[in-house]
CSV table of C-alpha atoms in Angstrom, one decimal:
chain,number,residue,atom,x,y,z
A,14,MET,CA,8.1,121.1,17.2
A,15,LEU,CA,4.5,121.7,16.1
A,16,ASP,CA,3.1,120.3,19.3
A,17,ASP,CA,5.3,122.6,21.3
A,18,ILE,CA,4.1,125.6,19.3
A,19,ASN,CA,0.4,124.4,19.8
A,20,GLN,CA,0.9,124.2,23.6
A,21,GLU,CA,2.2,127.8,23.7
A,22,ILE,CA,-0.9,129.2,21.9
A,23,ASN,CA,-4.1,129.9,23.7
A,24,TRP,CA,-6.3,128.9,20.8
A,25,GLN,CA,-9.6,129.7,22.4
A,26,ALA,CA,-8.5,133.3,23.3
A,27,LEU,CA,-7.0,133.8,19.8
A,28,ASP,CA,-10.2,132.5,18.2
A,29,ALA,CA,-12.4,134.7,20.4
A,30,ALA,CA,-10.3,137.8,19.6
A,31,HIS,CA,-10.4,137.4,15.8
A,32,HIS,CA,-12.5,134.6,14.3
A,33,PHE,CA,-16.2,135.4,13.6
A,34,HIS,CA,-18.0,132.1,13.2
A,35,PRO,CA,-21.1,131.3,11.1
A,36,PHE,CA,-24.4,130.6,12.8
A,37,THR,CA,-23.1,131.4,16.2
A,38,ASP,CA,-24.1,133.3,19.4
A,39,HIS,CA,-20.7,134.8,19.9
A,40,LYS,CA,-21.3,136.0,23.4
A,41,ASP,CA,-22.1,132.5,24.4
A,42,LEU,CA,-19.2,131.1,22.4
A,43,HIS,CA,-16.7,133.4,24.1
A,44,ALA,CA,-18.1,132.5,27.5
A,45,HIS,CA,-17.5,128.8,26.9
A,46,GLY,CA,-14.7,128.7,24.4
A,47,VAL,CA,-14.4,126.8,21.1
A,48,ARG,CA,-13.6,123.1,20.5
A,49,LEU,CA,-10.4,122.9,18.5
A,50,ILE,CA,-10.4,120.0,16.0
A,51,THR,CA,-6.8,119.0,15.3
A,52,SER,CA,-7.0,116.0,13.0
A,53,ALA,CA,-9.4,113.4,11.6
A,54,GLU,CA,-9.4,110.0,9.9
A,55,GLY,CA,-12.2,107.7,8.7
A,56,VAL,CA,-15.3,108.7,10.6
A,57,TYR,CA,-13.4,110.1,13.6
A,58,LEU,CA,-12.4,113.6,14.7
A,59,HIS,CA,-9.7,114.4,17.3
A,60,ASP,CA,-9.7,117.6,19.4
A,61,SER,CA,-7.0,119.4,21.3
A,62,ASN,CA,-8.1,117.9,24.6
A,63,GLY,CA,-7.4,114.4,23.4
A,64,ASN,CA,-11.0,113.4,22.7
A,65,LYS,CA,-11.9,111.0,19.9
A,66,ILE,CA,-15.3,111.8,18.5
A,67,MET,CA,-17.3,109.9,15.9
A,68,ASP,CA,-18.5,112.4,13.3
A,69,GLY,CA,-22.2,111.5,13.0
A,70,MET,CA,-22.7,114.6,10.8
A,71,ALA,CA,-19.9,114.1,8.2
A,72,GLY,CA,-18.8,117.6,8.9
A,73,LEU,CA,-21.8,119.5,7.5
A,74,TRP,CA,-23.4,116.5,5.7
A,75,CYS,CA,-20.4,116.5,3.3
A,76,VAL,CA,-17.5,114.2,4.1
A,77,ALA,CA,-18.9,111.3,2.0
A,78,ALA,CA,-15.6,109.5,1.4
A,79,GLY,CA,-14.4,109.9,5.0
A,80,TYR,CA,-11.5,111.8,6.4
A,81,GLY,CA,-7.8,111.3,5.6
A,82,ARG,CA,-8.2,110.2,2.0
A,83,LYS,CA,-4.6,110.4,0.7
A,84,GLU,CA,-6.0,110.0,-2.9
A,85,LEU,CA,-7.7,113.4,-2.6
A,86,VAL,CA,-4.6,115.0,-1.2
A,87,ALA,CA,-2.6,113.6,-4.1
A,88,ALA,CA,-5.2,114.8,-6.7
A,89,ALA,CA,-5.0,118.3,-5.3
A,90,THR,CA,-1.2,118.3,-5.1
A,91,GLU,CA,-0.8,117.1,-8.7
A,92,GLN,CA,-3.2,119.6,-10.1
A,93,MET,CA,-1.8,122.4,-8.0
A,94,SER,CA,1.7,121.8,-9.3
A,95,LYS,CA,0.4,121.8,-12.9
A,96,LEU,CA,-2.2,124.6,-12.9
A,97,ALA,CA,-3.1,126.0,-9.5
A,98,TYR,CA,-5.7,128.4,-10.9
A,99,TYR,CA,-7.2,130.1,-13.9
A,100,ASN,CA,-10.6,131.5,-14.4
A,101,SER,CA,-13.4,130.3,-16.7
A,102,PHE,CA,-14.1,133.8,-18.2
A,103,PHE,CA,-12.7,135.1,-21.5
A,104,LYS,CA,-13.6,131.9,-23.4
A,105,THR,CA,-11.1,129.8,-21.4
A,106,THR,CA,-11.4,126.5,-19.6
A,107,ASN,CA,-9.2,123.9,-17.9
A,108,GLU,CA,-9.0,120.1,-18.2
A,109,PRO,CA,-10.4,119.1,-14.7
A,110,ALA,CA,-13.5,121.4,-15.2
A,111,VAL,CA,-14.3,119.9,-18.6
A,112,LEU,CA,-13.8,116.3,-17.3
A,113,LEU,CA,-15.9,117.0,-14.2
A,114,ALA,CA,-18.8,118.6,-16.2
A,115,THR,CA,-18.7,115.5,-18.5
A,116,LYS,CA,-18.8,113.1,-15.6
A,117,LEU,CA,-21.7,114.9,-13.9
A,118,ALA,CA,-23.6,114.8,-17.2
A,119,GLU,CA,-23.0,111.1,-17.2
A,120,ILE,CA,-24.2,110.3,-13.6
A,121,SER,CA,-27.1,112.8,-13.5
A,122,PRO,CA,-30.7,112.2,-14.8
A,123,ASP,CA,-31.4,112.2,-18.6
A,124,GLU,CA,-31.6,115.6,-20.2
A,125,PHE,CA,-29.0,117.1,-17.8
A,126,GLU,CA,-26.0,117.8,-20.0
A,127,HIS,CA,-24.7,121.2,-18.8
A,128,VAL,CA,-23.0,122.3,-15.6
A,129,PHE,CA,-22.2,125.7,-14.1
A,130,PHE,CA,-19.6,125.6,-11.3
A,131,ALA,CA,-19.3,127.8,-8.2
A,132,CYS,CA,-17.8,127.4,-4.7
A,133,SER,CA,-20.7,126.7,-2.3
A,134,GLY,CA,-24.3,125.4,-2.2
A,135,SER,CA,-25.4,128.9,-1.4
A,136,GLU,CA,-23.8,130.1,-4.7
A,137,ALA,CA,-25.4,127.2,-6.6
A,138,VAL,CA,-28.8,128.2,-5.3
A,139,ASP,CA,-28.3,131.8,-6.1
A,140,SER,CA,-27.3,130.8,-9.6
A,141,ALA,CA,-30.3,128.6,-10.0
A,142,ILE,CA,-32.7,131.4,-9.0
A,143,ARG,CA,-31.0,133.9,-11.3
A,144,THR,CA,-31.0,131.3,-14.1
A,145,ALA,CA,-34.7,130.7,-13.7
A,146,ARG,CA,-35.4,134.4,-14.1
A,147,VAL,CA,-33.1,134.7,-17.0
A,148,TYR,CA,-34.8,131.8,-18.7
A,149,TRP,CA,-38.3,133.3,-18.4
A,150,GLN,CA,-37.0,136.8,-19.4
A,151,THR,CA,-35.4,135.3,-22.5
A,152,ILE,CA,-38.5,133.6,-23.7
A,153,GLY,CA,-40.6,136.7,-23.3
A,154,LYS,CA,-42.2,136.2,-19.8
A,155,PRO,CA,-40.2,138.6,-17.6
A,156,GLN,CA,-43.1,138.8,-15.1
A,157,LYS,CA,-42.4,135.2,-14.0
A,158,LYS,CA,-40.1,136.1,-11.0
A,159,ILE,CA,-41.7,134.6,-7.9
A,160,ILE,CA,-39.9,131.7,-6.2
A,161,ILE,CA,-41.9,129.3,-4.0
A,162,GLY,CA,-40.1,127.5,-1.3
A,163,ARG,CA,-41.1,125.8,1.9
A,164,GLU,CA,-41.2,126.4,5.7
A,165,TYR,CA,-38.0,124.9,7.3
A,166,GLY,CA,-36.4,124.9,3.8
A,167,TYR,CA,-32.7,125.7,3.8
A,168,HIS,CA,-31.1,127.0,0.6
A,169,GLY,CA,-28.0,128.7,1.9
A,170,SER,CA,-26.9,132.0,3.4
A,171,THR,CA,-26.8,134.4,0.5
A,172,THR,CA,-29.7,136.9,0.6
A,173,LEU,CA,-31.3,135.1,-2.3
A,174,GLY,CA,-30.9,131.7,-0.8
A,175,ALA,CA,-32.1,132.8,2.7
A,176,SER,CA,-35.2,134.5,1.1
A,177,ALA,CA,-36.0,131.3,-0.8
A,178,GLY,CA,-35.6,129.2,2.3
A,179,GLY,CA,-38.0,129.0,5.2
A,180,MET,CA,-35.8,129.6,8.2
A,181,LYS,CA,-37.7,132.3,10.2
A,182,ASP,CA,-34.7,133.4,12.2
A,183,MET,CA,-32.7,134.2,9.0
A,184,HIS,CA,-35.7,136.2,7.7
A,185,ARG,CA,-36.1,138.0,11.0
A,186,GLN,CA,-32.4,139.2,11.0
A,187,ALA,CA,-31.9,140.0,7.4
A,188,GLY,CA,-35.4,140.6,6.1
A,189,ASP,CA,-36.9,139.1,3.0
A,190,LEU,CA,-36.4,140.0,-0.6
A,191,PRO,CA,-39.6,140.5,-2.7
A,192,ASN,CA,-40.9,137.7,-4.9
A,193,PHE,CA,-40.2,134.9,-2.4
A,194,VAL,CA,-42.9,132.9,-0.6
A,195,GLN,CA,-43.0,129.7,1.5
A,196,VAL,CA,-45.6,127.0,1.9
A,197,LEU,CA,-46.3,124.0,4.2
A,198,PRO,CA,-43.4,121.5,4.2
A,199,PRO,CA,-44.1,117.7,3.9
A,200,TYR,CA,-43.4,117.2,7.6
A,201,TRP,CA,-45.9,114.5,8.5
A,202,TYR,CA,-44.6,113.9,12.1
A,203,GLY,CA,-45.0,117.6,13.0
A,204,LYS,CA,-47.7,118.9,10.7
A,205,GLY,CA,-49.7,115.9,9.6
A,206,GLY,CA,-52.3,115.9,12.4
A,207,GLN,CA,-54.7,112.9,12.0
A,208,MET,CA,-54.0,112.4,8.3
A,209,SER,CA,-52.1,109.3,7.1
A,210,PRO,CA,-48.6,110.0,5.6
A,211,GLU,CA,-50.0,109.4,2.2
A,212,GLU,CA,-52.9,111.8,2.7
A,213,PHE,CA,-50.7,114.4,4.1
A,214,GLY,CA,-48.2,114.1,1.2
A,215,LEU,CA,-50.9,115.0,-1.2
A,216,TYR,CA,-52.2,117.8,1.1
A,217,ALA,CA,-48.7,119.4,1.4
A,218,ALA,CA,-48.1,119.2,-2.4
A,219,LYS,CA,-51.5,120.8,-3.1
A,220,GLU,CA,-50.5,123.7,-0.9
A,221,VAL,CA,-47.9,124.5,-3.6
A,222,GLU,CA,-50.7,124.4,-6.2
A,223,LYS,CA,-52.9,126.6,-4.0
A,224,LYS,CA,-50.1,129.2,-3.7
A,225,ILE,CA,-49.5,129.1,-7.5
A,226,LEU,CA,-53.2,129.8,-8.1
A,227,GLU,CA,-53.2,132.6,-5.5
A,228,LEU,CA,-50.2,134.3,-7.1
A,229,GLY,CA,-51.0,133.5,-10.7
A,230,ALA,CA,-49.0,130.9,-12.6
A,231,GLU,CA,-48.0,133.7,-15.0
A,232,ASN,CA,-46.0,135.3,-12.1
A,233,VAL,CA,-44.2,132.2,-10.7
A,234,ALA,CA,-40.8,131.4,-12.0
A,235,ALA,CA,-39.9,128.2,-10.0
A,236,PHE,CA,-40.6,126.0,-7.0
A,237,ILE,CA,-37.4,125.0,-5.1
A,238,GLY,CA,-37.2,122.1,-2.7
A,239,GLU,CA,-34.7,119.8,-1.1
A,240,PRO,CA,-35.6,116.1,-1.9
A,241,ILE,CA,-35.2,115.7,1.9
A,242,GLN,CA,-35.2,118.9,4.0
A,243,GLY,CA,-31.9,118.4,5.8
A,244,ALA,CA,-31.1,121.4,8.1
A,245,GLY,CA,-34.9,121.8,8.7
A,246,GLY,CA,-35.0,118.5,10.5
A,247,VAL,CA,-34.4,115.7,7.9
A,248,LEU,CA,-38.0,116.0,6.8
A,249,ILE,CA,-38.6,113.0,4.5
A,250,PRO,CA,-41.7,113.5,2.4
A,251,PRO,CA,-44.4,110.8,2.1
A,252,GLU,CA,-44.2,108.9,-1.2
A,253,THR,CA,-47.2,110.7,-2.5
A,254,TYR,CA,-45.6,114.1,-2.3
A,255,TRP,CA,-43.0,114.4,-5.1
A,256,PRO,CA,-45.1,112.8,-7.9
A,257,GLU,CA,-47.8,115.4,-7.2
A,258,ILE,CA,-45.2,118.2,-7.2
A,259,ASN,CA,-44.0,116.9,-10.6
A,260,ARG,CA,-47.6,117.1,-11.9
A,261,ILE,CA,-48.2,120.6,-10.5
A,262,CYS,CA,-45.0,122.1,-11.9
A,263,LYS,CA,-45.7,120.6,-15.3
A,264,GLN,CA,-49.3,121.6,-15.4
A,265,TYR,CA,-48.7,125.3,-14.5
A,266,ASP,CA,-45.4,125.6,-16.4
A,267,ILE,CA,-43.3,126.3,-13.3
A,268,LEU,CA,-39.6,125.4,-13.3
A,269,LEU,CA,-38.7,122.8,-10.7
A,270,ILE,CA,-35.4,123.3,-8.8
A,271,ALA,CA,-34.2,120.3,-6.8
A,272,ASP,CA,-31.8,121.5,-4.1
A,273,GLU,CA,-29.5,118.5,-3.9
A,274,VAL,CA,-26.7,120.2,-1.8
A,275,ILE,CA,-27.2,117.6,1.0
A,276,CYS,CA,-28.8,114.7,-0.8
A,277,GLY,CA,-26.5,114.6,-3.8
A,278,TYR,CA,-23.6,112.2,-4.4
A,279,GLY,CA,-24.8,109.1,-2.6
A,280,ARG,CA,-26.3,110.3,0.7
A,281,THR,CA,-29.7,108.7,0.0
A,282,GLY,CA,-28.3,105.5,-1.4
A,283,LYS,CA,-28.8,106.8,-4.9
A,284,TRP,CA,-26.6,109.3,-6.8
A,285,PHE,CA,-29.2,112.0,-6.2
A,286,GLY,CA,-32.3,112.4,-4.1
A,287,THR,CA,-34.0,113.1,-7.4
A,288,ASP,CA,-33.3,109.5,-8.3
A,289,TYR,CA,-34.6,108.2,-5.1
A,290,PHE,CA,-37.9,110.1,-5.2
A,291,GLY,CA,-38.5,110.2,-8.9
A,292,ILE,CA,-38.3,114.0,-9.1
A,293,LYS,CA,-38.4,115.6,-12.5
A,294,PRO,CA,-36.4,118.8,-12.0
A,295,ASP,CA,-35.3,121.4,-14.5
A,296,MET,CA,-32.2,122.3,-12.4
A,297,MET,CA,-30.3,120.6,-9.6
A,298,THR,CA,-28.1,122.5,-7.1
A,299,THR,CA,-25.2,120.3,-5.8
A,300,ALA,CA,-22.2,120.8,-3.5
A,301,LYS,CA,-21.0,119.2,-0.2
A,302,GLY,CA,-20.5,115.5,-1.2
A,303,LEU,CA,-19.1,116.5,-4.6
A,304,THR,CA,-15.6,116.9,-3.1
A,305,SER,CA,-16.4,115.3,0.3
A,306,GLY,CA,-15.8,118.7,1.7
A,307,TYR,CA,-12.1,118.6,0.9
A,308,LEU,CA,-12.2,121.7,-1.2
A,309,PRO,CA,-15.0,124.2,-1.9
A,310,LEU,CA,-17.0,123.4,-5.0
A,311,SER,CA,-20.6,123.4,-6.2
A,312,ALA,CA,-22.3,122.6,-9.4
A,313,LEU,CA,-25.6,123.7,-10.8
A,314,LEU,CA,-26.9,121.1,-13.3
A,315,MET,CA,-29.3,122.3,-15.9
A,316,ASN,CA,-31.5,120.2,-18.2
A,317,ASN,CA,-31.7,120.8,-21.9
A,318,ARG,CA,-34.9,122.8,-21.6
A,319,VAL,CA,-33.1,125.5,-19.6
A,320,ALA,CA,-29.6,125.2,-21.1
A,321,ASP,CA,-30.7,125.3,-24.7
A,322,VAL,CA,-32.5,128.7,-24.2
A,323,LEU,CA,-29.5,130.2,-22.3
A,324,ILE,CA,-27.1,128.9,-25.0
A,325,ASN,CA,-29.0,129.8,-28.1
A,326,GLU,CA,-31.2,132.8,-27.2
A,327,THR,CA,-30.0,134.7,-24.1
A,328,GLY,CA,-26.7,136.1,-25.4
A,329,GLU,CA,-24.2,136.9,-22.7
A,330,TYR,CA,-25.0,135.3,-19.4
A,331,PHE,CA,-24.1,138.1,-16.9
A,332,HIS,CA,-23.3,135.9,-14.0
A,333,GLY,CA,-20.2,134.0,-12.6
A,334,PHE,CA,-17.5,133.8,-10.0
A,335,THR,CA,-13.8,134.2,-9.8
A,336,TYR,CA,-13.4,130.5,-8.8
A,337,SER,CA,-16.0,129.0,-11.1
A,338,GLY,CA,-14.5,125.8,-12.4
A,339,HIS,CA,-11.5,126.0,-10.2
A,340,PRO,CA,-9.1,123.4,-11.5
A,341,VAL,CA,-7.9,122.1,-8.2
A,342,SER,CA,-11.4,121.7,-6.7
A,343,CYS,CA,-12.5,120.0,-9.9
A,344,ALA,CA,-9.6,117.6,-9.8
A,345,VAL,CA,-10.4,116.6,-6.3
A,346,ALA,CA,-14.1,116.2,-7.2
A,347,LEU,CA,-13.2,113.8,-10.0
A,348,LYS,CA,-11.1,111.7,-7.7
A,349,ASN,CA,-13.8,111.8,-5.0
A,350,LEU,CA,-16.5,110.6,-7.5
A,351,GLU,CA,-14.0,107.8,-8.6
A,352,ILE,CA,-13.8,106.7,-4.9
A,353,LEU,CA,-17.6,106.7,-4.5
A,354,GLU,CA,-17.9,104.5,-7.6
A,355,ASN,CA,-14.9,102.1,-7.0
A,356,GLU,CA,-15.8,101.5,-3.4
A,357,LYS,CA,-19.5,101.3,-4.1
A,358,LEU,CA,-20.2,103.9,-1.4
A,359,VAL,CA,-23.5,105.0,-2.9
A,360,GLU,CA,-24.8,101.4,-2.6
A,361,ASN,CA,-23.1,101.2,0.8
A,362,ALA,CA,-25.2,104.2,2.0
A,363,ALA,CA,-28.4,102.3,1.2
A,364,ARG,CA,-27.3,99.1,3.0
A,365,LYS,CA,-25.6,100.8,6.0
A,366,GLY,CA,-28.4,103.3,6.4
A,367,SER,CA,-30.9,100.4,6.8
A,368,LEU,CA,-28.6,98.7,9.3
A,369,LEU,CA,-28.0,102.0,11.3
A,370,ARG,CA,-31.8,102.6,11.7
A,371,GLU,CA,-32.3,99.0,12.7
A,372,LYS,CA,-29.6,99.2,15.4
A,373,LEU,CA,-31.0,102.6,16.6
A,374,ASN,CA,-34.5,101.1,16.9
A,375,GLU,CA,-33.1,98.2,18.9
A,376,ALA,CA,-31.1,100.6,21.2
A,377,ILE,CA,-33.5,103.5,21.8
A,378,GLY,CA,-36.7,102.8,19.9
A,379,ASP,CA,-38.6,101.8,23.1
A,380,LEU,CA,-37.6,104.9,25.1
A,381,PRO,CA,-40.7,107.0,25.9
A,382,ILE,CA,-38.8,110.1,24.8
A,383,VAL,CA,-38.2,108.8,21.2
A,384,GLY,CA,-41.1,109.4,19.0
A,385,GLU,CA,-39.8,108.5,15.5
A,386,ILE,CA,-36.6,107.2,14.0
A,387,ARG,CA,-36.6,108.0,10.2
A,388,GLY,CA,-34.1,108.0,7.4
A,389,VAL,CA,-33.1,107.3,3.8
A,390,GLY,CA,-29.7,106.0,3.1
A,391,LEU,CA,-27.2,107.6,5.5
A,392,ILE,CA,-29.3,110.6,6.4
A,393,GLY,CA,-31.7,110.4,9.3
A,394,ALA,CA,-33.4,111.9,12.3
A,395,ILE,CA,-34.8,111.0,15.7
A,396,GLU,CA,-37.8,112.9,17.0
A,397,LEU,CA,-37.8,113.6,20.7
A,398,THR,CA,-41.3,113.8,22.1
A,399,ALA,CA,-43.2,114.6,25.2
A,400,ASP,CA,-45.9,112.1,24.3
A,401,LYS,CA,-45.1,109.3,22.0
A,402,ARG,CA,-48.8,108.4,21.3
A,403,THR,CA,-49.9,111.9,20.3
A,404,ARG,CA,-46.6,113.1,18.7
A,405,LYS,CA,-46.7,116.0,21.2
A,406,PHE,CA,-43.7,118.3,21.2
A,407,PHE,CA,-42.0,119.7,24.3
A,408,GLU,CA,-42.7,123.1,25.5
A,409,ARG,CA,-39.8,125.6,24.8
A,410,SER,CA,-38.8,124.0,21.5
A,411,GLY,CA,-35.1,123.2,21.2
A,412,ARG,CA,-34.3,122.9,24.9
A,413,VAL,CA,-34.4,119.1,25.1
A,414,GLY,CA,-32.7,118.8,21.8
A,415,VAL,CA,-29.7,120.7,23.2
A,416,ILE,CA,-29.6,118.5,26.3
A,417,CYS,CA,-29.5,115.4,24.1
A,418,ARG,CA,-26.9,116.9,21.7
A,419,ASP,CA,-24.6,117.7,24.6
A,420,HIS,CA,-25.0,114.2,26.1
A,421,CYS,CA,-24.1,112.8,22.6
A,422,ILE,CA,-21.0,114.9,22.2
A,423,ARG,CA,-19.8,114.3,25.7
A,424,GLY,CA,-20.1,110.6,25.0
A,425,GLY,CA,-18.1,110.9,21.8
A,426,LEU,CA,-20.8,111.2,19.1
A,427,MET,CA,-21.2,114.3,17.1
A,428,VAL,CA,-24.8,114.9,16.0
A,429,ARG,CA,-26.9,118.0,15.5
A,430,ALA,CA,-30.2,119.2,17.0
A,431,THR,CA,-32.8,121.1,15.1
A,432,ARG,CA,-35.7,122.0,17.4
A,433,ASP,CA,-36.0,118.8,19.4
A,434,THR,CA,-35.1,116.6,16.5
A,435,MET,CA,-31.7,114.9,16.5
A,436,LEU,CA,-30.0,114.7,13.0
A,437,PHE,CA,-27.3,112.4,11.7
A,438,SER,CA,-25.5,111.8,8.4
A,439,PRO,CA,-22.2,109.9,9.0
A,440,PRO,CA,-19.6,109.4,6.3
A,441,LEU,CA,-20.6,106.8,3.7
A,442,THR,CA,-17.6,104.8,4.7
A,443,ILE,CA,-19.0,103.9,8.1
A,444,SER,CA,-18.4,100.3,9.0
A,445,GLU,CA,-20.8,97.8,10.6
A,446,ALA,CA,-18.6,97.9,13.8
A,447,GLU,CA,-18.9,101.7,13.8
A,448,ILE,CA,-22.6,101.5,13.4
A,449,GLU,CA,-22.8,99.3,16.5
A,450,LYS,CA,-20.8,101.9,18.4
A,451,PHE,CA,-23.0,104.7,17.0
A,452,ALA,CA,-26.1,102.9,18.4
A,453,ALA,CA,-24.4,102.2,21.7
A,454,MET,CA,-23.4,105.8,22.2
A,455,SER,CA,-26.8,106.9,21.2
A,456,LYS,CA,-28.4,104.6,23.8
A,457,THR,CA,-26.3,106.1,26.6
A,458,ALA,CA,-27.0,109.7,25.5
A,459,PHE,CA,-30.7,109.3,25.0
A,460,GLU,CA,-31.2,107.4,28.3
A,461,ALA,CA,-29.4,110.3,30.0
A,462,THR,CA,-31.6,112.8,28.3
A,463,TYR,CA,-34.7,110.9,29.3
A,464,ALA,CA,-33.5,110.8,32.9
A,465,ASP,CA,-32.9,114.6,32.8
A,466,VAL,CA,-36.4,115.2,31.5
A,467,ARG,CA,-38.0,112.9,34.1
A,468,ALA,CA,-36.1,114.6,36.9
A,469,GLU,CA,-37.6,118.0,35.8
A,470,VAL,CA,-41.2,116.8,36.1
A,471,ALA,CA,-40.8,114.6,39.2
A,472,PRO,CA,-42.9,115.7,42.1
């Protein structure tokens, strides 16, 4: 019956008529039509044309436990039948929100004992920035308002988050709010020049210090950074970078916000990217893998330094959302974290990530078009290059990346292109056999891309 109904609906026309998509050129979308995803299981998506696609991006970095987990459906169903919704205003709470906050305090770094819930990573970042400013205002330093971020940083789509991030197109369209600045990212492959990764890591960190001194530490509220810059190109900082950032923030009394929206909940092979790199943050923004994307939920984790001031000195905290601590989302998150623990998916990310990079190196590492294959756990990137020896980028940034992305998707592998960098982050449940298939599909797509590039420059 449902199949008959689906056949009668022109989904592409209906979508074009009414559905306004995020981060989309709608004129181009309407010309080519949308891809209709109809179902998913494990690491695979199915579309309305009968294609089976390996989801090498885990949705948007988020489907940690894989698709089709009946346990998560059951958790949502049970909670919805008991208490579908109530708010966290008016001195009220609900059982799943209390249990989830307790669980997050357990798995997060020491001194993180308080959690504020919202719906998205964007809202968590917005909350962290506002909280940083409330903190300084409360302790008598209201002039500390400036937020330092990084080029290529992505901190969501709210106006605050977009201003904190370093995506130039977002700034160009919506403008920047005052009191936000960006500095050099720790992107050795693209920005490191002749420096070693270790030298460049220190250099990039000291650009933060340089900016603090330029602005005056008395005016800077916080530095915000993703442990690994995901949407900006999976930029993995050299090992010298984060220890120096820790030192700088401590020396100049700047709050450190770790944006863990992508890295959190096992993606790096540790619970948090903060654990992997030894970051010493004051706040952590998390989302995505918290529920494996099954329901919207984010969590801002605060250390005792910040939380104690807000609890004991601020008075009323004039901030919150209708769905903060939503009981159904929290119930699903609890079950999702249980799956990650019981199936050892965090540890699996570390082991399978190493295997995936090994297989990718075997499959495409020798291609002249492949400049670098990098990754931590099950998040990684492949740099496409015009000259492997000099790390030279292609002219017209992004064109070759789109060619490669399209070859990958046509071949049954969903990946993402940022500039000419191919990004991947498959579900943490990916098997060894699926990793072999991932590498084989990559080989076909990257070889086809190389052939296209060679054809363009052939005499």
